[in-house]
Short mmCIF file of C-alpha atoms in Angstrom, two decimals:
data_model
loop_
_atom_site.label_atom_id
_atom_site.label_comp_id
_atom_site.label_asym_id
_atom_site.label_seq_id
_atom_site.Cartn_x
_atom_site.Cartn_y
_atom_site.Cartn_z
CA MET A 25 0.24 -0.25 -0.07
CA ILE A 26 0.99 3.28 -0.47
CA GLY A 27 -0.58 4.87 2.09
CA THR A 28 -3.83 5.39 4.19
CA GLN A 29 -6.24 8.14 5.09
CA ARG A 30 -8.08 8.73 8.75
CA LYS A 31 -11.72 9.90 7.19
CA TRP A 32 -13.30 8.05 4.65
CA ARG A 33 -15.78 9.89 2.35
CA PRO A 34 -17.67 7.13 0.76
CA SER A 35 -18.75 9.45 -2.31
CA GLY A 36 -17.29 11.89 -4.57
CA ARG A 37 -13.74 12.76 -4.67
CA ILE A 38 -11.85 10.06 -2.35
CA GLY A 39 -8.67 11.95 -1.08
CA ARG A 40 -5.45 11.89 -1.84
CA ALA A 41 -1.90 10.77 -0.11
CA GLY A 42 1.25 10.43 -1.28
CA GLY A 43 0.05 11.91 -4.55
CA ALA A 44 -2.53 9.24 -5.29
CA THR A 45 -6.35 9.15 -4.75
CA LEU A 46 -7.10 6.63 -2.30
CA ALA A 47 -10.38 5.25 -0.95
CA VAL A 48 -10.64 2.33 1.56
CA LEU A 49 -13.11 0.06 1.30
CA ALA A 50 -12.43 -2.07 4.25
CA ALA A 51 -9.90 -3.35 6.56
CA GLY A 52 -6.61 -3.53 4.87
CA ILE A 53 -8.21 -2.95 1.04
CA ILE A 54 -7.24 0.17 -0.83
CA ILE A 55 -8.50 0.92 -4.36
CA GLN A 56 -5.52 3.45 -5.33
CA ALA A 57 -4.28 5.32 -8.20
CA ALA A 58 -0.77 5.19 -7.93
CA HIS A 59 1.81 4.04 -10.85
CA ALA A 60 3.24 0.60 -10.22
CA GLU A 61 4.56 -2.39 -12.98
CA PRO A 62 3.10 -5.70 -13.33
CA GLY A 63 4.89 -8.13 -11.13
CA PRO A 64 6.65 -11.32 -12.70
CA SER A 65 4.01 -13.23 -11.54
CA ALA A 66 0.96 -11.02 -13.18
CA VAL A 67 -1.75 -11.90 -15.53
CA LEU A 68 -2.50 -9.97 -18.29
CA HIS A 69 -5.68 -8.95 -19.91
CA GLY A 70 -5.28 -7.05 -23.47
CA ARG A 71 -7.78 -5.26 -25.16
CA THR A 72 -8.45 -8.45 -27.68
CA ASP A 73 -9.02 -10.51 -24.53
CA GLY A 74 -12.51 -11.62 -24.55
CA ARG A 75 -12.72 -10.85 -20.70
CA VAL A 76 -11.86 -7.09 -20.96
CA ARG A 77 -15.35 -5.83 -22.27
CA PHE A 78 -15.53 -2.32 -23.80
CA THR A 79 -19.11 -0.45 -23.41
CA GLY A 80 -19.90 2.63 -25.67
CA ASP A 81 -17.72 4.36 -28.52
CA TRP A 82 -14.34 3.32 -28.68
CA VAL A 83 -12.55 2.88 -31.76
CA PRO A 84 -8.95 0.69 -31.99
CA VAL A 85 -5.80 3.06 -32.59
CA ALA A 86 -1.93 2.71 -32.86
CA ALA A 87 -0.16 3.60 -29.74
CA SER A 88 3.50 4.38 -29.16
CA ASP A 89 3.28 2.12 -25.98
CA LYS A 90 3.68 -1.24 -27.20
CA THR A 91 2.39 -3.32 -24.12
CA PHE A 92 -0.25 -6.07 -25.27
CA GLY A 93 1.10 -5.31 -29.28
CA ARG A 94 0.88 -1.97 -31.22
CA TYR A 95 -2.81 -1.28 -30.79
CA ALA A 96 -5.15 0.37 -28.06
CA GLU A 97 -9.03 1.28 -27.69
CA ARG A 98 -9.97 4.93 -27.56
CA SER A 99 -12.78 6.75 -26.14
CA ASP A 100 -13.49 10.27 -26.68
CA THR A 101 -17.27 9.87 -25.24
CA LYS A 102 -18.19 10.77 -21.62
CA GLY A 103 -19.89 7.47 -20.00
CA ALA A 104 -17.85 4.80 -22.51
CA SER A 105 -16.27 2.25 -20.16
CA VAL A 106 -14.41 -0.96 -19.98
CA GLU A 107 -14.76 -3.93 -17.39
CA LEU A 108 -12.79 -6.94 -16.45
CA ASP A 109 -13.92 -9.77 -14.14
CA PHE A 110 -10.92 -11.64 -12.46
CA CYS A 111 -9.51 -13.44 -9.58
CA GLY A 112 -6.84 -12.12 -7.83
CA THR A 113 -5.68 -9.40 -5.18
CA SER A 114 -4.35 -6.44 -7.05
CA VAL A 115 -5.19 -5.08 -10.43
CA GLY A 116 -4.26 -2.71 -12.62
CA LEU A 117 -4.95 -0.68 -15.99
CA VAL A 118 -2.28 -0.10 -18.94
CA HIS A 119 -2.84 3.03 -20.74
CA GLN A 120 -1.51 5.64 -23.04
CA ALA A 121 -0.23 8.76 -21.13
CA GLY A 122 0.34 12.07 -22.21
CA GLY A 123 -1.22 14.14 -24.37
CA LEU A 124 -3.56 13.37 -28.08
CA GLY A 125 -1.08 14.38 -30.27
CA TRP A 126 -0.62 12.51 -33.91
CA GLU A 127 2.27 11.19 -36.38
CA TRP A 128 1.21 8.97 -39.29
CA GLY A 129 -1.75 8.46 -37.28
CA VAL A 130 -0.18 6.89 -34.31
CA ILE A 131 -0.65 8.42 -30.70
CA THR A 132 2.21 10.03 -29.39
CA PRO A 133 2.75 10.79 -25.81
CA ASP A 134 3.65 14.41 -24.41
CA THR A 135 2.24 16.36 -27.20
CA GLY A 136 -1.08 18.09 -28.01
CA ARG A 137 -3.98 17.86 -25.96
CA ALA A 138 -3.58 16.53 -22.32
CA LEU A 139 -5.61 13.20 -21.94
CA GLY A 140 -8.60 13.04 -19.64
CA LEU A 141 -9.75 11.66 -16.60
CA ALA A 142 -11.28 8.46 -15.80
CA GLU A 143 -13.64 6.48 -12.70
CA VAL A 144 -12.38 3.53 -11.31
CA ARG A 145 -14.79 0.92 -9.23
CA ILE A 146 -14.03 -2.03 -7.97
CA ASP A 147 -17.03 -4.25 -7.12
CA GLY A 148 -19.25 -1.56 -7.70
CA GLY A 149 -17.67 0.14 -4.73
CA PRO A 150 -16.89 3.99 -3.71
CA PRO A 151 -15.55 5.67 -7.34
CA VAL A 152 -11.88 6.71 -7.07
CA GLU A 153 -10.89 9.41 -10.42
CA ILE A 154 -7.39 9.01 -12.02
CA ASP A 155 -5.53 11.01 -14.57
CA THR A 156 -4.79 8.79 -17.49
CA SER A 157 -2.47 11.57 -18.65
CA ARG A 158 -0.23 10.55 -15.95
CA ASP A 159 2.09 7.78 -15.88
CA GLY A 160 1.01 4.64 -18.04
CA ARG A 161 0.28 1.63 -15.66
CA THR A 162 -1.62 3.02 -12.72
CA LEU A 163 -2.32 0.34 -10.00
CA LEU A 164 -5.99 0.50 -9.34
CA ALA A 165 -6.50 -1.90 -6.33
CA LYS A 166 -4.45 -4.15 -3.77
CA GLY A 167 -5.36 -6.02 -1.06
CA LEU A 168 -8.61 -7.30 -2.38
CA PRO A 169 -9.65 -10.34 -0.44
CA ALA A 170 -8.56 -13.48 -3.12
CA GLY A 171 -11.25 -14.07 -4.90
CA ARG A 172 -13.66 -12.78 -8.02
CA HIS A 173 -13.81 -9.27 -8.35
CA ARG A 174 -14.99 -6.90 -10.98
CA VAL A 175 -13.14 -3.58 -12.31
CA VAL A 176 -15.17 -0.91 -14.07
CA VAL A 177 -12.79 1.99 -15.74
CA THR A 178 -15.41 4.78 -17.11
CA ASN A 179 -14.27 8.00 -19.23
CA LEU A 180 -15.28 10.96 -17.60
CA GLY A 181 -15.14 13.16 -20.71
CA ALA A 182 -13.38 15.76 -18.94
CA SER A 183 -9.46 16.76 -18.00
CA ARG A 184 -7.34 18.37 -14.81
CA SER A 185 -5.24 20.33 -17.51
CA PRO A 186 -6.82 23.65 -18.92
CA GLY A 187 -7.50 22.70 -22.77
CA GLY A 188 -7.03 19.16 -22.19
CA SER A 189 -9.24 16.44 -23.77
CA GLY A 190 -11.74 13.82 -22.80
CA THR A 191 -10.32 11.11 -24.30
CA ILE A 192 -8.94 8.07 -22.68
CA VAL A 193 -6.81 5.55 -24.38
CA VAL A 194 -6.72 1.72 -22.74
CA LYS A 195 -4.31 -0.92 -23.86
CA GLY A 196 -5.67 -3.46 -21.10
CA PHE A 197 -5.26 -4.74 -17.32
CA TRP A 198 -2.99 -6.63 -15.40
CA VAL A 199 -3.81 -8.70 -12.21
CA ASP A 200 -2.00 -10.23 -9.52
CA ALA A 201 -2.30 -11.91 -6.29
CA GLY A 202 1.35 -10.92 -4.99
CA GLU A 203 0.00 -10.33 -1.11
CA ILE A 204 -0.87 -13.78 -0.64
CA PRO A 205 2.08 -15.11 1.18
CA ASP A 206 1.53 -18.73 0.48
CA ASP A 207 2.89 -19.87 -2.68
CA THR A 208 0.38 -22.59 -3.79
CA VAL A 209 -2.60 -20.58 -3.27
CA ARG A 210 -1.15 -17.54 -4.47
CA ARG A 211 -0.48 -19.50 -7.78
CA ALA A 212 -3.83 -21.16 -7.78
CA TRP A 213 -5.52 -17.74 -7.70
CA LEU A 214 -3.41 -16.48 -10.61
CA ALA A 215 -4.40 -19.90 -12.68
CA ALA A 216 -7.75 -19.14 -11.78
CA ASP A 217 -7.80 -15.93 -13.75
CA ALA A 218 -6.03 -16.96 -16.46
CA VAL A 219 -9.22 -19.44 -17.29
CA ARG A 220 -10.65 -19.01 -20.22
CA GLY A 221 -14.23 -19.47 -21.68
CA GLY A 222 -17.79 -18.15 -20.34
CA GLU A 223 -19.43 -18.43 -16.60
CA GLY A 224 -19.33 -21.83 -16.26
CA TRP A 225 -15.51 -21.99 -16.65
CA ARG A 226 -14.70 -19.16 -14.69
CA ALA A 227 -17.08 -20.27 -11.58
CA ARG A 228 -15.87 -23.55 -11.30
CA ALA A 229 -12.23 -22.02 -11.69
CA ALA A 230 -13.10 -19.94 -8.66
CA GLU A 231 -14.41 -23.01 -6.92
CA ARG A 232 -11.54 -24.80 -7.13
CA ALA A 233 -9.01 -22.09 -6.45
CA ALA A 234 -10.93 -21.55 -2.72
CA ALA A 235 -10.09 -25.18 -2.15
CA VAL A 236 -6.51 -25.27 -3.39
CA LYS A 237 -4.21 -26.77 -0.11
CA THR A 238 -1.99 -28.65 -1.99
CA ALA A 239 0.42 -29.37 -5.10
CA ASP A 240 -2.24 -31.92 -6.38
CA ASP A 241 -5.04 -29.57 -6.07
CA LEU A 242 -2.92 -26.61 -7.81
CA ARG A 243 -2.45 -29.31 -10.72
CA ARG A 244 -6.12 -30.25 -11.36
CA LEU A 245 -6.86 -26.45 -11.34
CA GLU A 246 -4.00 -26.26 -13.84
CA ASP A 247 -5.60 -28.90 -15.69
CA LEU A 248 -8.98 -27.21 -15.63
CA VAL A 249 -7.58 -24.18 -17.03
CA ALA A 250 -5.56 -25.86 -19.85
CA ALA A 251 -9.06 -27.38 -20.48
CA SER A 252 -10.86 -24.12 -20.56
CA ARG A 253 -8.01 -22.58 -23.22
CA ASP A 254 -8.28 -25.77 -25.82
CA MET A 255 -12.41 -25.13 -25.75
CA GLU A 256 -11.74 -20.95 -25.88
CA ALA A 257 -9.46 -21.60 -29.23
CA ALA A 258 -12.11 -24.05 -30.53
CA ALA A 259 -14.84 -21.59 -29.81
CA GLU A 260 -12.69 -18.62 -31.25
CA LYS A 261 -13.58 -18.90 -34.83
CA LEU A 262 -17.30 -19.22 -34.54
CA ARG A 263 -17.24 -15.91 -32.36
CA ALA A 264 -15.34 -14.06 -34.66
CA LEU A 265 -18.07 -15.18 -37.27
CA THR A 266 -20.19 -12.18 -38.93
CA ALA A 267 -21.93 -10.89 -41.86
CA ASP A 268 -21.13 -7.33 -40.53
CA PRO A 269 -18.31 -5.68 -41.26
CA PRO A 270 -16.36 -3.92 -38.49
CA ALA A 271 -17.92 -0.67 -37.45
CA SER A 272 -16.45 2.48 -39.05
CA PRO A 273 -17.50 5.79 -40.72
CA MET A 274 -16.60 4.17 -44.11
CA ALA A 275 -18.57 1.35 -43.70
CA GLU A 276 -22.04 3.23 -42.37
CA ARG A 277 -21.76 5.48 -45.09
CA GLU A 278 -21.31 2.63 -48.09
CA ARG A 279 -24.35 1.25 -46.62
CA ARG A 280 -26.53 4.08 -47.29
CA TYR A 281 -25.79 4.07 -50.85
CA TRP A 282 -24.84 0.24 -51.01
CA THR A 283 -27.84 -2.34 -52.52
CA PRO A 284 -26.08 -5.66 -52.66
CA ASN A 285 -26.96 -7.89 -55.56
CA GLY A 286 -28.62 -11.30 -55.39
CA GLU A 287 -25.50 -13.15 -54.95
CA THR A 288 -23.94 -11.36 -52.47
CA GLN A 289 -27.52 -11.27 -50.65
CA ALA A 290 -27.18 -15.30 -50.78
CA TYR A 291 -23.63 -14.96 -49.31
CA LEU A 292 -24.57 -13.17 -46.14
CA ALA A 293 -27.52 -14.98 -45.80
CA ARG A 294 -25.00 -18.23 -45.57
CA LEU A 295 -23.07 -16.21 -43.30
CA ALA A 296 -25.98 -15.39 -40.95
CA ALA A 297 -26.88 -19.43 -40.90
CA LEU A 298 -23.70 -20.54 -39.83
CA ARG A 299 -23.41 -18.15 -37.36
CA LYS A 300 -27.03 -19.07 -36.26
CA GLU A 301 -25.52 -22.36 -36.42
CA ALA A 302 -22.71 -21.79 -34.05
CA ASP A 303 -24.99 -20.45 -31.27
CA ALA A 304 -25.60 -23.92 -29.95
CA PRO A 305 -21.84 -25.18 -29.64
CA LEU A 306 -20.98 -21.61 -28.04
CA ALA A 307 -23.69 -21.78 -25.39
CA LYS A 308 -22.60 -25.02 -24.29
CA ALA A 309 -19.06 -23.95 -24.22
CA ASP A 310 -19.68 -20.96 -22.22
CA ALA A 311 -22.19 -22.63 -19.33
CA PHE A 312 -19.38 -26.01 -19.24
CA ARG A 313 -18.42 -26.92 -16.16
CA TYR A 314 -15.27 -29.30 -16.26
CA ASP A 315 -15.22 -32.19 -14.39
CA GLU A 316 -11.34 -33.85 -14.78
CA ALA A 317 -13.05 -37.29 -13.62
CA ASP A 318 -15.48 -37.50 -16.43
CA ARG A 319 -14.12 -35.96 -19.63
CA ALA A 320 -16.89 -37.58 -21.89
CA PRO A 321 -19.05 -34.74 -21.53
CA PHE A 322 -15.85 -31.90 -22.30
CA ALA A 323 -14.82 -34.12 -25.47
CA GLY A 324 -18.69 -34.08 -26.74
CA VAL A 325 -18.77 -30.14 -26.58
CA MET A 326 -15.27 -30.07 -28.08
CA ALA A 327 -16.29 -32.37 -31.24
CA GLU A 328 -19.59 -29.82 -31.56
CA LEU A 329 -17.31 -27.27 -31.96
CA ARG A 330 -14.84 -28.55 -34.16
CA ARG A 331 -17.52 -30.27 -36.64
CA CYS A 332 -19.31 -26.27 -36.47
CA ALA A 333 -15.26 -25.02 -37.75
CA ASP A 334 -15.35 -27.52 -40.40
CA ARG A 335 -18.70 -26.47 -41.89
CA VAL A 336 -17.57 -22.84 -41.34
CA ASP A 337 -13.62 -23.63 -43.07
CA ALA A 338 -15.46 -25.65 -46.32
CA PHE A 339 -17.73 -22.57 -46.64
CA PHE A 340 -15.10 -19.87 -47.04
CA GLN A 341 -12.60 -22.77 -48.75
CA GLU A 342 -15.41 -22.60 -51.64
CA GLU A 343 -15.90 -19.02 -51.53
CA VAL A 344 -12.28 -18.69 -52.21
CA ARG A 345 -11.68 -20.87 -54.73
CA ARG A 346 -14.37 -18.86 -56.59
CA LEU A 347 -12.50 -15.91 -56.64
CA PRO A 348 -10.70 -14.80 -60.12
CA PRO A 349 -7.03 -14.55 -60.12
CA ILE A 350 -5.34 -12.25 -57.23
CA LEU A 351 -2.28 -9.82 -58.28
CA PHE A 352 0.23 -9.09 -55.37
CA PHE A 353 3.61 -7.70 -54.64
CA THR A 354 6.17 -8.87 -52.39
CA GLY A 355 9.21 -7.83 -50.62
CA SER A 356 9.31 -4.85 -47.91
CA PRO A 357 7.39 -2.02 -48.67
CA LEU A 358 8.87 1.38 -48.18
CA LYS A 359 8.60 3.84 -45.11
CA SER A 360 5.33 5.41 -44.56
CA GLY A 361 5.19 9.04 -46.81
CA ALA A 362 7.53 7.60 -49.17
CA ALA A 363 7.98 9.36 -52.49
CA PRO A 364 10.39 10.45 -55.19
CA ASN A 365 11.22 14.00 -53.37
CA HIS A 366 11.64 12.38 -50.22
CA ILE A 367 14.76 9.59 -50.63
CA TRP A 368 15.21 9.41 -46.68
CA GLN A 369 11.68 7.73 -46.45
CA SER A 370 12.47 5.18 -49.62
CA GLN A 371 14.02 2.76 -47.91
CA PRO A 372 12.31 -0.64 -47.31
CA LEU A 373 11.24 -1.65 -43.87
CA GLY A 374 14.11 -3.08 -42.26
CA ASN A 375 16.30 -2.49 -44.78
CA THR A 376 15.24 -5.58 -46.89
CA TRP A 377 15.63 -5.06 -50.71
CA GLY A 378 14.00 -7.17 -53.21
CA CYS A 379 10.56 -7.35 -54.84
CA SER A 380 8.28 -9.29 -57.34
CA ILE A 381 5.03 -9.05 -58.90
CA ARG A 382 3.00 -11.67 -59.00
CA THR A 383 -0.58 -13.26 -59.72
CA TRP A 384 -2.33 -16.44 -57.68
CA ASP A 385 -5.43 -18.34 -58.97
CA PRO A 386 -7.73 -19.44 -56.13
CA ALA A 387 -9.34 -22.18 -58.24
CA HIS A 388 -5.65 -24.05 -58.03
CA PRO A 389 -4.70 -23.30 -54.48
CA ASP A 390 -2.26 -25.90 -55.04
CA ARG A 391 -0.28 -24.08 -57.80
CA PRO A 392 2.75 -21.58 -57.04
CA ALA A 393 2.17 -18.24 -58.16
CA LYS A 394 2.77 -16.72 -61.28
CA VAL A 395 5.88 -14.21 -61.11
CA LEU A 396 5.21 -11.25 -63.71
CA PHE A 397 8.44 -9.24 -62.29
CA GLU A 398 11.32 -8.94 -59.99
CA GLU A 399 14.41 -7.61 -58.92
CA ALA A 400 16.64 -7.72 -56.16
CA ASP A 401 17.63 -4.60 -55.86
CA SER A 402 14.65 -2.52 -55.90
CA ALA A 403 11.28 -1.47 -53.70
CA ILE A 404 7.88 -1.43 -54.93
CA TYR A 405 5.43 0.75 -52.81
CA ASP A 406 2.64 1.18 -54.87
CA LEU A 407 0.62 -0.88 -57.14
CA ASN A 408 -2.55 -0.37 -59.10
CA LEU A 409 -4.73 -2.17 -61.88
CA SER A 410 -6.36 -0.99 -64.97
CA TYR A 411 -10.26 -0.96 -65.06
CA ASP A 412 -10.11 -3.87 -67.92
CA ALA A 413 -7.91 -5.74 -65.21
CA ARG A 414 -5.05 -5.97 -68.39
CA THR A 415 -2.44 -3.56 -67.40
CA VAL A 416 -0.20 -3.25 -63.92
CA PHE A 417 0.72 0.19 -62.96
CA PHE A 418 3.26 0.34 -59.68
CA SER A 419 5.86 2.83 -58.44
CA MET A 420 9.30 1.45 -56.90
CA ARG A 421 12.54 2.55 -56.12
CA ARG A 422 15.45 1.03 -58.13
CA GLY A 423 18.74 0.92 -56.88
CA ARG A 424 20.03 0.89 -53.18
CA ALA A 425 22.49 3.65 -54.05
CA GLN A 426 20.28 6.03 -55.36
#
């Protein structure tokens, strides 16, 4: 803990100690906003983790902080929130700090308008305000009872800095149980937090973690976690299946003016039917309660998921085979913003030279692509096809010494 306070005001701004906002939830438990780094035993939950749930208006953006990968979720809307159900005794937030600046579409720190404020609640308790323009790793709570918890982070749409923004940029959470002295018990709760799947899996893992006393108990819990990951991997393809494109202003604009023809309507209808077929096995996977003494039900649900996934694969393979020949170029493209009058930008990424233009016929996936053009000391950075599909136009830098 980084400090305590003598008086507890259960609503509004809770108070500050040592430069951090604190709220005492119960004896020995503190929700706080202080810089911290995930420990070596921490379990990480990035933006694409199914247990990290975004509500309201969020858009993916590239961020300079590479924790959890290059991308983050950005919200400019007051009331937009992100939440995580977790098992452990402490939880932290990974977010973009600094200001809202842009460099080739990437959010950069310490430039532009300061990023905004967010409200944090643990298990529905009193709110604590955090300033996301500070640091990039904020410890939200520690000293929680070992068990299941929920953290909710909500955009307040405001900033402490004059002229600041109401934007927050979230990359994910980390969860730990470092306050538990018993190594076996600590590992049990971290294993329970690593479980995948729906409510049935999470409830079963929490029950098991609470009962762990020996290494054998821990091994059985770890077997449950491994089984949950196997089932989630089988379900992942079905969860992602949709007939709708990702939401974006461009997609919404096209929807207003585009009328699908009969062939497209049939394709979308088949996608919707496949998604409906997936609902039943996915519901079974979400509600499944694993019993290591009887793996037959587990094997049955896994078989259903795989049969459904095989039907999805067969459908898409057939659709791909119907595509016309594909034209593409290979080799490292030039750096962003490459142009003839910006030679410093016209270096291939990774300084790897060599390029080619090829065609590939999806109707014959076993045949290699046909090479139309190649050069060892050049780099292509733009390629277009004429309207009649008979002429290829491309831009390239020829010669390393240029």
